[in-house]
mmCIF file of C-alpha atoms and ligand atoms in Angstrom:
data_model
loop_
_atom_site.group_PDB
_atom_site.id
_atom_site.type_symbol
_atom_site.label_atom_id
_atom_site.label_comp_id
_atom_site.label_asym_id
_atom_site.label_seq_id
_atom_site.Cartn_x
_atom_site.Cartn_y
_atom_site.Cartn_z
ATOM 1 C CA UNK L 1 -28.137 31.293 -10.559
ATOM 2 C CA UNK L 2 -25.794 31.535 -8.304
ATOM 3 C CA UNK L 3 -24.584 28.658 -6.291
ATOM 4 C CA UNK L 4 -24.514 28.008 -2.810
ATOM 5 C CA UNK L 5 -21.310 27.420 -1.235
ATOM 6 C CA UNK L 6 -20.942 24.173 1.118
ATOM 7 C CA UNK L 7 -18.217 25.572 3.374
ATOM 8 C CA UNK L 8 -16.662 22.526 4.047
ATOM 9 C CA UNK L 9 -13.814 24.145 6.345
ATOM 10 C CA UNK L 10 -16.760 25.216 8.705
ATOM 11 C CA UNK L 11 -18.596 21.822 8.009
ATOM 12 C CA UNK L 12 -15.250 19.955 9.262
ATOM 13 C CA UNK L 13 -14.826 22.080 12.625
ATOM 14 C CA UNK L 14 -18.515 21.644 13.815
ATOM 15 C CA UNK L 15 -17.904 17.540 13.384
ATOM 16 C CA UNK L 16 -14.066 17.975 15.014
ATOM 17 C CA UNK L 17 -16.295 19.979 18.066
ATOM 18 C CA UNK L 18 -18.598 17.017 17.672
ATOM 19 C CA UNK L 19 -16.106 14.400 18.333
ATOM 20 C CA UNK L 20 -14.104 16.754 21.357
ATOM 21 C CA UNK L 21 -17.454 16.641 23.182
ATOM 22 C CA UNK L 22 -18.260 13.065 22.764
ATOM 23 C CA UNK L 23 -13.764 12.733 23.707
ATOM 24 C CA UNK L 24 -14.891 14.520 26.990
ATOM 25 C CA UNK L 25 -17.667 12.671 28.089
ATOM 26 C CA UNK L 26 -16.298 9.391 27.351
ATOM 27 C CA UNK L 27 -12.885 10.697 29.573
ATOM 28 C CA UNK L 28 -15.360 12.031 31.909
ATOM 29 C CA UNK L 29 -17.887 9.152 32.595
ATOM 30 C CA UNK L 30 -15.861 6.112 31.342
ATOM 31 C CA UNK L 31 -12.561 7.048 31.996
ATOM 32 C CA UNK L 32 -12.005 6.328 28.242
ATOM 33 C CA UNK L 33 -9.467 8.549 25.648
ATOM 34 C CA UNK L 34 -9.914 6.972 21.675
ATOM 35 C CA UNK L 35 -6.431 6.677 20.140
ATOM 36 C CA UNK L 36 -5.248 6.601 16.939
ATOM 37 C CA UNK L 37 -2.377 5.106 15.213
ATOM 38 C CA UNK L 38 -0.855 5.951 12.377
ATOM 39 C CA UNK L 39 2.091 4.710 10.345
ATOM 40 C CA UNK L 40 4.276 5.939 7.979
ATOM 41 C CA UNK L 41 6.430 3.869 6.375
ATOM 42 C CA UNK L 42 9.159 6.239 3.929
ATOM 43 C CA UNK L 43 9.507 9.937 3.493
ATOM 44 C CA UNK L 44 7.041 10.816 0.886
ATOM 45 C CA UNK L 45 6.726 14.643 1.465
ATOM 46 C CA UNK L 46 3.208 14.657 0.964
ATOM 47 C CA UNK L 47 2.478 12.037 3.441
ATOM 48 C CA UNK L 48 4.522 13.427 6.086
ATOM 49 C CA UNK L 49 2.249 16.623 5.808
ATOM 50 C CA UNK L 50 -0.328 14.404 5.842
ATOM 51 C CA UNK L 51 0.446 12.272 8.945
ATOM 52 C CA UNK L 52 1.774 15.875 10.636
ATOM 53 C CA UNK L 53 -1.885 16.995 10.154
ATOM 54 C CA UNK L 54 -3.665 13.916 11.108
ATOM 55 C CA UNK L 55 -1.376 13.755 14.469
ATOM 56 C CA UNK L 56 -2.123 17.273 14.878
ATOM 57 C CA UNK L 57 -5.872 17.518 14.666
ATOM 58 C CA UNK L 58 -6.377 13.654 17.002
ATOM 59 C CA UNK L 59 -4.259 15.375 20.166
ATOM 60 C CA UNK L 60 -6.751 18.835 19.579
ATOM 61 C CA UNK L 61 -10.045 16.916 19.771
ATOM 62 C CA UNK L 62 -8.630 15.380 23.529
ATOM 63 C CA UNK L 63 -7.370 11.567 22.230
ATOM 64 C CA UNK L 64 -4.216 10.264 21.732
ATOM 65 C CA UNK L 65 -1.941 10.085 18.836
ATOM 66 C CA UNK L 66 0.363 7.152 18.143
ATOM 67 C CA UNK L 67 2.606 8.378 15.472
ATOM 68 C CA UNK L 68 5.040 4.864 13.875
ATOM 69 C CA UNK L 69 7.450 6.554 11.207
ATOM 70 C CA UNK L 70 9.397 3.558 9.588
ATOM 71 C CA UNK L 71 12.034 3.656 7.945
ATOM 72 C CA UNK L 72 11.811 3.392 3.913
ATOM 73 C CA UNK L 73 13.580 0.108 3.735
ATOM 74 C CA UNK L 74 11.279 -1.607 6.678
ATOM 75 C CA UNK L 75 10.287 -5.139 5.646
ATOM 76 C CA UNK L 76 6.921 -6.731 5.357
ATOM 77 C CA UNK L 77 7.761 -9.005 8.528
ATOM 78 C CA UNK L 78 8.196 -5.291 10.635
ATOM 79 C CA UNK L 79 5.058 -3.579 9.224
ATOM 80 C CA UNK L 80 3.455 -6.894 10.002
ATOM 81 C CA UNK L 81 4.400 -6.756 13.140
ATOM 82 C CA UNK L 82 3.984 -3.442 14.193
ATOM 83 C CA UNK L 83 0.131 -3.954 13.380
ATOM 84 C CA UNK L 84 -0.182 -6.872 15.202
ATOM 85 C CA UNK L 85 1.077 -4.994 18.224
ATOM 86 C CA UNK L 86 -1.324 -2.124 17.468
ATOM 87 C CA UNK L 87 -4.305 -4.909 16.858
ATOM 88 C CA UNK L 88 -3.320 -6.060 20.088
ATOM 89 C CA UNK L 89 -3.181 -2.956 21.796
ATOM 90 C CA UNK L 90 -6.731 -2.138 24.175
ATOM 91 C CA UNK L 91 -5.182 1.905 24.599
ATOM 92 C CA UNK L 92 -5.450 1.832 20.237
ATOM 93 C CA UNK L 93 -9.049 2.246 18.904
ATOM 94 C CA UNK L 94 -7.959 3.012 15.219
ATOM 95 C CA UNK L 95 -5.048 2.352 13.026
ATOM 96 C CA UNK L 96 -4.183 3.592 9.970
ATOM 97 C CA UNK L 97 -1.059 2.577 7.775
ATOM 98 C CA UNK L 98 -0.610 6.066 5.444
ATOM 99 C CA UNK L 99 -0.472 5.611 1.637
ATOM 100 C CA UNK L 100 1.502 4.716 -1.272
ATOM 101 C CA UNK L 101 3.393 2.450 0.790
ATOM 102 C CA UNK L 102 7.238 2.276 -0.884
ATOM 103 C CA UNK L 103 6.989 -0.529 -3.825
ATOM 104 C CA UNK L 104 8.557 -3.650 -2.028
ATOM 105 C CA UNK L 105 5.111 -3.542 0.417
ATOM 106 C CA UNK L 106 1.966 -5.483 -0.762
ATOM 107 C CA UNK L 107 -0.296 -2.715 0.461
ATOM 108 C CA UNK L 108 -3.418 -5.151 0.450
ATOM 109 C CA UNK L 109 -1.642 -7.534 2.691
ATOM 110 C CA UNK L 110 -0.674 -4.365 4.969
ATOM 111 C CA UNK L 111 -4.119 -3.086 4.889
ATOM 112 C CA UNK L 112 -5.913 -6.508 4.980
ATOM 113 C CA UNK L 113 -4.076 -7.313 8.616
ATOM 114 C CA UNK L 114 -5.915 -4.333 10.015
ATOM 115 C CA UNK L 115 -8.490 -5.509 12.798
ATOM 116 C CA UNK L 116 -11.677 -4.681 11.020
ATOM 117 C CA UNK L 117 -12.345 -3.326 13.742
ATOM 118 C CA UNK L 118 -9.903 -0.333 13.986
ATOM 119 C CA UNK L 119 -9.623 -0.036 10.445
ATOM 120 C CA UNK L 120 -10.228 4.032 10.462
ATOM 121 C CA UNK L 121 -9.840 4.643 6.824
ATOM 122 C CA UNK L 122 -12.344 2.229 5.547
ATOM 123 C CA UNK L 123 -10.347 0.258 3.654
ATOM 124 C CA UNK L 124 -10.326 -3.669 4.952
ATOM 125 C CA UNK L 125 -11.887 -5.990 2.436
ATOM 126 C CA UNK L 126 -14.201 -6.824 5.592
ATOM 127 C CA UNK L 127 -15.268 -3.556 5.785
ATOM 128 C CA UNK L 128 -15.874 -3.032 1.653
ATOM 129 C CA UNK L 129 -17.777 -5.878 2.267
ATOM 130 C CA UNK L 130 -20.105 -4.871 4.941
ATOM 131 C CA UNK L 131 -20.189 -1.229 2.910
ATOM 132 C CA UNK L 132 -21.354 -3.180 -0.104
ATOM 133 C CA UNK L 133 -23.972 -4.915 1.827
ATOM 134 C CA UNK L 134 -25.489 -2.600 3.542
ATOM 135 C CA UNK L 135 -24.346 -3.504 7.272
ATOM 136 C CA UNK L 136 -22.303 -1.668 9.952
ATOM 137 C CA UNK L 137 -18.735 -1.129 8.581
ATOM 138 C CA UNK L 138 -15.653 1.407 9.126
ATOM 139 C CA UNK L 139 -16.575 3.804 6.163
ATOM 140 C CA UNK L 140 -13.708 5.671 3.615
ATOM 141 C CA UNK L 141 -13.273 8.996 5.246
ATOM 142 C CA UNK L 142 -13.597 11.410 1.923
ATOM 143 C CA UNK L 143 -17.003 9.639 0.664
ATOM 144 C CA UNK L 144 -18.085 10.030 4.351
ATOM 145 C CA UNK L 145 -17.574 13.579 4.490
ATOM 146 C CA UNK L 146 -19.033 13.754 1.446
ATOM 147 C CA UNK L 147 -22.196 12.397 2.374
ATOM 148 C CA UNK L 148 -22.204 14.386 5.618
ATOM 149 C CA UNK L 149 -22.574 17.638 3.515
ATOM 150 C CA UNK L 150 -24.831 16.199 1.000
ATOM 151 C CA UNK L 151 -27.489 15.383 3.811
ATOM 152 C CA UNK L 152 -27.073 18.338 5.911
ATOM 153 C CA UNK L 153 -27.452 20.323 2.808
ATOM 154 C CA UNK L 154 -30.775 18.146 1.571
ATOM 155 C CA UNK L 155 -32.271 16.150 4.650
ATOM 156 C CA UNK L 156 -33.162 13.314 2.871
ATOM 157 C CA UNK L 157 -31.394 11.744 -0.874
ATOM 158 C CA UNK L 158 -34.314 9.648 -0.975
ATOM 159 C CA UNK L 159 -34.921 9.241 -5.126
ATOM 160 C CA UNK L 160 -32.319 11.841 -6.484
ATOM 161 C CA UNK L 161 -30.286 10.681 -9.015
ATOM 162 C CA UNK L 162 -27.099 10.841 -8.493
ATOM 163 C CA UNK L 163 -23.542 10.500 -10.487
ATOM 164 C CA UNK L 164 -20.319 9.903 -9.116
ATOM 165 C CA UNK L 165 -17.592 10.509 -12.029
ATOM 166 C CA UNK L 166 -14.454 8.057 -10.891
ATOM 167 C CA UNK L 167 -14.692 4.197 -9.506
ATOM 168 C CA UNK L 168 -11.660 4.212 -7.363
ATOM 169 C CA UNK L 169 -11.871 1.732 -4.504
ATOM 170 C CA UNK L 170 -11.536 4.772 -2.314
ATOM 171 C CA UNK L 171 -13.321 7.747 -3.308
ATOM 172 C CA UNK L 172 -15.809 6.315 -6.445
ATOM 173 C CA UNK L 173 -17.105 2.992 -5.122
ATOM 174 C CA UNK L 174 -17.234 3.720 -1.420
ATOM 175 C CA UNK L 175 -19.185 6.890 -1.916
ATOM 176 C CA UNK L 176 -21.799 5.046 -4.731
ATOM 177 C CA UNK L 177 -22.603 2.322 -1.744
ATOM 178 C CA UNK L 178 -22.973 5.059 0.658
ATOM 179 C CA UNK L 179 -25.902 6.687 -1.352
ATOM 180 C CA UNK L 180 -27.356 3.758 -2.869
ATOM 181 C CA UNK L 181 -27.701 3.284 1.523
ATOM 182 C CA UNK L 182 -29.503 6.445 1.162
ATOM 183 C CA UNK L 183 -31.670 5.690 -1.399
ATOM 184 C CA UNK L 184 -30.342 7.547 -4.259
ATOM 185 C CA UNK L 185 -30.446 6.394 -7.635
ATOM 186 C CA UNK L 186 -26.800 5.684 -8.481
ATOM 187 C CA UNK L 187 -24.829 6.394 -11.786
ATOM 188 C CA UNK L 188 -20.998 5.628 -11.557
ATOM 189 C CA UNK L 189 -19.292 6.803 -14.556
ATOM 190 C CA UNK L 190 -15.435 6.386 -15.454
ATOM 191 C CA UNK L 191 -13.061 6.738 -18.169
ATOM 192 C CA UNK L 192 -15.061 4.828 -20.316
ATOM 193 C CA UNK L 193 -18.486 6.370 -20.200
ATOM 194 C CA UNK L 194 -20.147 7.084 -23.298
ATOM 195 C CA UNK L 195 -21.219 10.529 -23.544
ATOM 196 C CA UNK L 196 -20.465 11.778 -19.824
ATOM 197 C CA UNK L 197 -21.946 15.295 -20.678
ATOM 198 C CA UNK L 198 -25.396 14.230 -20.576
ATOM 199 C CA UNK L 199 -25.046 11.198 -17.869
ATOM 200 C CA UNK L 200 -24.174 14.189 -15.799
ATOM 201 C CA UNK L 201 -27.076 16.382 -16.640
ATOM 202 C CA UNK L 202 -29.201 13.587 -15.512
ATOM 203 C CA UNK L 203 -28.021 14.288 -11.936
ATOM 204 C CA UNK L 204 -29.511 16.045 -8.925
ATOM 205 C CA UNK L 205 -26.503 14.962 -7.225
ATOM 206 C CA UNK L 206 -22.648 15.277 -8.945
ATOM 207 C CA UNK L 207 -19.789 14.198 -7.060
ATOM 208 C CA UNK L 208 -16.399 14.597 -9.016
ATOM 209 C CA UNK L 209 -13.667 12.485 -8.109
ATOM 210 C CA UNK L 210 -11.292 11.833 -11.112
ATOM 211 C CA UNK L 211 -8.138 13.773 -10.458
ATOM 212 C CA UNK L 212 -8.441 16.236 -14.090
ATOM 213 C CA UNK L 213 -8.216 19.446 -13.734
ATOM 214 C CA UNK L 214 -11.381 21.286 -13.915
ATOM 215 C CA UNK L 215 -12.922 18.819 -16.516
ATOM 216 C CA UNK L 216 -16.356 19.085 -15.288
ATOM 217 C CA UNK L 217 -17.848 22.673 -16.829
ATOM 218 C CA UNK L 218 -21.226 24.416 -16.086
ATOM 219 C CA UNK L 219 -22.736 23.303 -19.148
ATOM 220 C CA UNK L 220 -22.606 19.288 -17.983
ATOM 221 C CA UNK L 221 -24.834 20.737 -14.406
ATOM 222 C CA UNK L 222 -28.320 20.646 -14.539
ATOM 223 C CA UNK L 223 -29.885 23.856 -13.002
ATOM 224 C CA UNK L 224 -30.005 23.542 -9.015
ATOM 225 C CA UNK L 225 -28.482 20.567 -8.889
ATOM 226 C CA UNK L 226 -25.468 19.641 -5.737
ATOM 227 C CA UNK L 227 -22.224 19.411 -6.967
ATOM 228 C CA UNK L 228 -19.505 17.788 -4.884
ATOM 229 C CA UNK L 229 -15.549 18.366 -5.863
ATOM 230 C CA UNK L 230 -13.228 15.539 -4.299
ATOM 231 C CA UNK L 231 -10.485 16.618 -6.970
ATOM 232 C CA UNK L 232 -7.756 17.500 -5.468
ATOM 233 C CA UNK L 233 -5.519 19.263 -8.600
ATOM 234 C CA UNK L 234 -2.249 21.419 -8.658
ATOM 235 C CA UNK L 235 -1.887 23.811 -11.869
ATOM 236 C CA UNK L 236 0.371 26.533 -12.966
ATOM 237 C CA UNK L 237 -1.909 29.833 -14.291
ATOM 238 C CA UNK L 238 -1.038 33.030 -14.545
ATOM 239 C CA UNK L 239 2.906 31.795 -13.079
ATOM 240 C CA UNK L 240 1.556 30.819 -10.204
ATOM 241 C CA UNK L 241 0.682 27.348 -8.333
ATOM 242 C CA UNK L 242 -2.954 27.335 -7.619
ATOM 243 C CA UNK L 243 -5.028 24.394 -6.447
ATOM 244 C CA UNK L 244 -8.227 23.483 -8.301
ATOM 245 C CA UNK L 245 -11.037 20.628 -8.941
ATOM 246 C CA UNK L 246 -12.115 18.506 -11.363
ATOM 247 C CA UNK L 247 -15.594 21.116 -11.402
ATOM 248 C CA UNK L 248 -14.816 24.325 -13.575
ATOM 249 C CA UNK L 249 -15.940 26.092 -10.478
ATOM 250 C CA UNK L 250 -16.239 29.349 -12.493
ATOM 251 C CA UNK L 251 -18.847 28.491 -14.509
ATOM 252 C CA UNK L 252 -20.781 25.475 -12.293
ATOM 253 C CA UNK L 253 -21.145 27.664 -9.829
ATOM 254 C CA UNK L 254 -23.238 29.803 -11.983
ATOM 255 C CA UNK L 255 -26.123 27.012 -12.632
ATOM 256 C CA UNK L 256 -26.178 24.827 -9.459
ATOM 257 C CA UNK L 257 -27.851 25.285 -6.460
ATOM 258 C CA UNK L 258 -24.786 24.201 -4.279
ATOM 259 C CA UNK L 259 -20.967 23.438 -4.864
ATOM 260 C CA UNK L 260 -17.933 22.562 -2.976
ATOM 261 C CA UNK L 261 -14.988 24.647 -3.689
ATOM 262 C CA UNK L 262 -11.399 23.911 -4.144
ATOM 263 C CA UNK L 263 -9.675 24.228 -1.606
ATOM 264 C CA UNK L 264 -12.285 24.873 1.867
ATOM 265 C CA UNK L 265 -14.812 21.816 0.459
ATOM 266 C CA UNK L 266 -14.212 18.151 0.427
ATOM 267 C CA UNK L 267 -10.650 18.349 1.633
ATOM 268 C CA UNK L 268 -10.984 19.568 5.079
ATOM 269 C CA UNK L 269 -14.004 17.112 5.509
ATOM 270 C CA UNK L 270 -11.161 13.980 5.342
ATOM 271 C CA UNK L 271 -9.339 14.441 8.662
ATOM 272 C CA UNK L 272 -12.699 15.613 10.711
ATOM 273 C CA UNK L 273 -14.283 12.211 9.305
ATOM 274 C CA UNK L 274 -10.904 10.093 10.340
ATOM 275 C CA UNK L 275 -11.348 11.491 13.850
ATOM 276 C CA UNK L 276 -15.064 10.760 13.631
ATOM 277 C CA UNK L 277 -14.687 7.283 12.589
ATOM 278 C CA UNK L 278 -11.518 6.887 15.473
ATOM 279 C CA UNK L 279 -14.299 7.967 18.309
ATOM 280 C CA UNK L 280 -17.022 5.467 16.457
ATOM 281 C CA UNK L 281 -14.481 2.647 16.695
ATOM 282 C CA UNK L 282 -14.111 3.434 20.364
ATOM 283 C CA UNK L 283 -17.594 3.245 21.508
ATOM 284 C CA UNK L 284 -17.935 0.417 19.700
ATOM 285 C CA UNK L 285 -15.170 -1.216 21.297
ATOM 286 C CA UNK L 286 -16.358 -0.852 24.452
ATOM 287 C CA UNK L 287 -19.864 -1.380 23.925
ATOM 288 C CA UNK L 288 -21.305 2.361 24.147
ATOM 289 C CA UNK L 289 -23.571 4.134 22.171
ATOM 290 C CA UNK L 290 -22.267 4.927 18.870
ATOM 291 C CA UNK L 291 -22.077 9.066 18.613
ATOM 292 C CA UNK L 292 -25.320 10.282 16.422
ATOM 293 C CA UNK L 293 -24.478 12.438 13.032
ATOM 294 C CA UNK L 294 -21.036 11.220 12.439
ATOM 295 C CA UNK L 295 -21.225 7.427 10.926
ATOM 296 C CA UNK L 296 -23.011 6.686 7.767
HETATM 297 P P1 NDP Y 1 -7.982 7.156 -9.081
HETATM 298 O O1 NDP Y 1 -7.135 7.600 -10.140
HETATM 299 O O2 NDP Y 1 -7.371 6.568 -8.338
HETATM 300 O O3 NDP Y 1 -9.811 6.978 -9.953
HETATM 301 C C1 NDP Y 1 -9.870 8.625 -10.880
HETATM 302 C C2 NDP Y 1 -11.030 7.459 -12.145
HETATM 303 O O4 NDP Y 1 -11.750 8.975 -12.492
HETATM 304 C C3 NDP Y 1 -10.983 6.544 -12.346
HETATM 305 O O5 NDP Y 1 -12.272 5.366 -11.968
HETATM 306 C C4 NDP Y 1 -11.150 6.934 -14.056
HETATM 307 O O6 NDP Y 1 -12.021 5.881 -14.950
HETATM 308 C C5 NDP Y 1 -11.991 7.975 -14.103
HETATM 309 N N1 NDP Y 1 -11.787 8.877 -15.125
HETATM 310 C C6 NDP Y 1 -10.427 9.399 -15.575
HETATM 311 N N2 NDP Y 1 -10.509 10.138 -16.437
HETATM 312 C C7 NDP Y 1 -11.600 10.358 -16.477
HETATM 313 C C8 NDP Y 1 -12.016 10.678 -17.375
HETATM 314 N N3 NDP Y 1 -12.223 11.790 -18.687
HETATM 315 N N4 NDP Y 1 -13.744 10.496 -17.741
HETATM 316 C C9 NDP Y 1 -14.518 10.000 -16.902
HETATM 317 N N5 NDP Y 1 -13.821 9.117 -15.725
HETATM 318 C C10 NDP Y 1 -12.324 9.715 -15.486
HETATM 319 O O7 NDP Y 1 -8.196 8.712 -8.056
HETATM 320 P P2 NDP Y 1 -8.957 8.970 -6.982
HETATM 321 O O8 NDP Y 1 -10.232 8.247 -6.960
HETATM 322 O O9 NDP Y 1 -8.034 8.345 -5.442
HETATM 323 O O10 NDP Y 1 -9.158 10.604 -6.124
HETATM 324 C C11 NDP Y 1 -9.957 11.328 -7.402
HETATM 325 C C12 NDP Y 1 -9.164 12.840 -7.064
HETATM 326 O O11 NDP Y 1 -10.131 12.893 -5.251
HETATM 327 C C13 NDP Y 1 -7.920 13.119 -7.123
HETATM 328 O O12 NDP Y 1 -8.343 14.430 -7.413
HETATM 329 C C14 NDP Y 1 -7.922 12.949 -5.632
HETATM 330 O O13 NDP Y 1 -6.448 13.615 -4.974
HETATM 331 C C15 NDP Y 1 -8.511 13.402 -4.848
HETATM 332 N N6 NDP Y 1 -8.936 12.684 -3.853
HETATM 333 C C16 NDP Y 1 -8.999 14.122 -2.518
HETATM 334 C C17 NDP Y 1 -9.187 13.566 -1.800
HETATM 335 C C18 NDP Y 1 -9.873 14.298 -0.248
HETATM 336 O O14 NDP Y 1 -9.709 14.603 1.008
HETATM 337 N N7 NDP Y 1 -10.470 15.664 -1.016
HETATM 338 C C19 NDP Y 1 -9.339 12.216 -0.986
HETATM 339 C C20 NDP Y 1 -9.319 11.112 -2.305
HETATM 340 C C21 NDP Y 1 -8.533 11.656 -3.387
HETATM 341 P P3 NDP Y 1 -11.059 4.643 -14.905
HETATM 342 O O15 NDP Y 1 -11.624 3.456 -13.931
HETATM 343 O O16 NDP Y 1 -11.848 3.619 -16.165
HETATM 344 O O17 NDP Y 1 -9.959 4.820 -15.144
#
């Protein structure tokens, strides 16, 4: 079997198109322009790249982008004051504080100071609780993107066995909650899981979010399973820098029914879902119907 490639780049483009269409209608019919504020503290090069990319794509779908770049030694008090200002600004519908923050800042405190209704990353403790109890929430962008691709591929996920490898707060746990919400039978595997290959072999859906290059080989994958590879790992091969996932694409794509590549799979969906979440937050803030197919 040769797996169908789930093209995250193309899928993300359709999500952005949908968002842009809704934004146009919001402007024309309601006179509202969704706004996303991104806060970056310090000069971490990777964070700078992400923030630039987020700002660019926000503007491309017709939303307002507000970038706040603060010095690495910004005090917690000043950062919290900025967040308070953004919480109270009606032109700002989504707030994202780029992580990681410099060591002297308490990430939990900062994230939990964002108005949960504007928490487009879905990391606020209220949103975590709402998702965990199956209520309407803001959903973390990467797992939301994975869910959208899985729904698109399978239609209904009901009754499928899903194995999520990784139990982080930003990917593994919310991914498992979302799959449970769609009535999958969910197993969360992690570094202490016994006989991981056998656990993975039981899965109709495998989501790998580990951060270990090509850790999941093809012989762990059940024939015809759907494989979503969240991992982004930089390695050196044949003297060249290369980006690979947590799944060994070469061998897994011979067994799986469908698989996301790295790059070009889950990665592009993350920012597309950030834009979708900003649109959702804007619609909710204004008491308007939420866009179809862009939420969990
Ligand atoms: P974390 O490091 O926070 O979590 C990794 C998880 O993998 C942990 O739960 C850990 O288990 C588990 N793990 C580690 N080693 C093993 C092992 N040998 N067997 C089984 N499980 C193991 O990572 P993140 O969740 O933040 O990210 C995971 C990957 O996804 C990374 O490559 C990251 O770059 C990528 N990523 C991609 C995004 C995208 O946009 N595409 C967005 C976010 C992340 P334990 O808890 O027991 O330690």
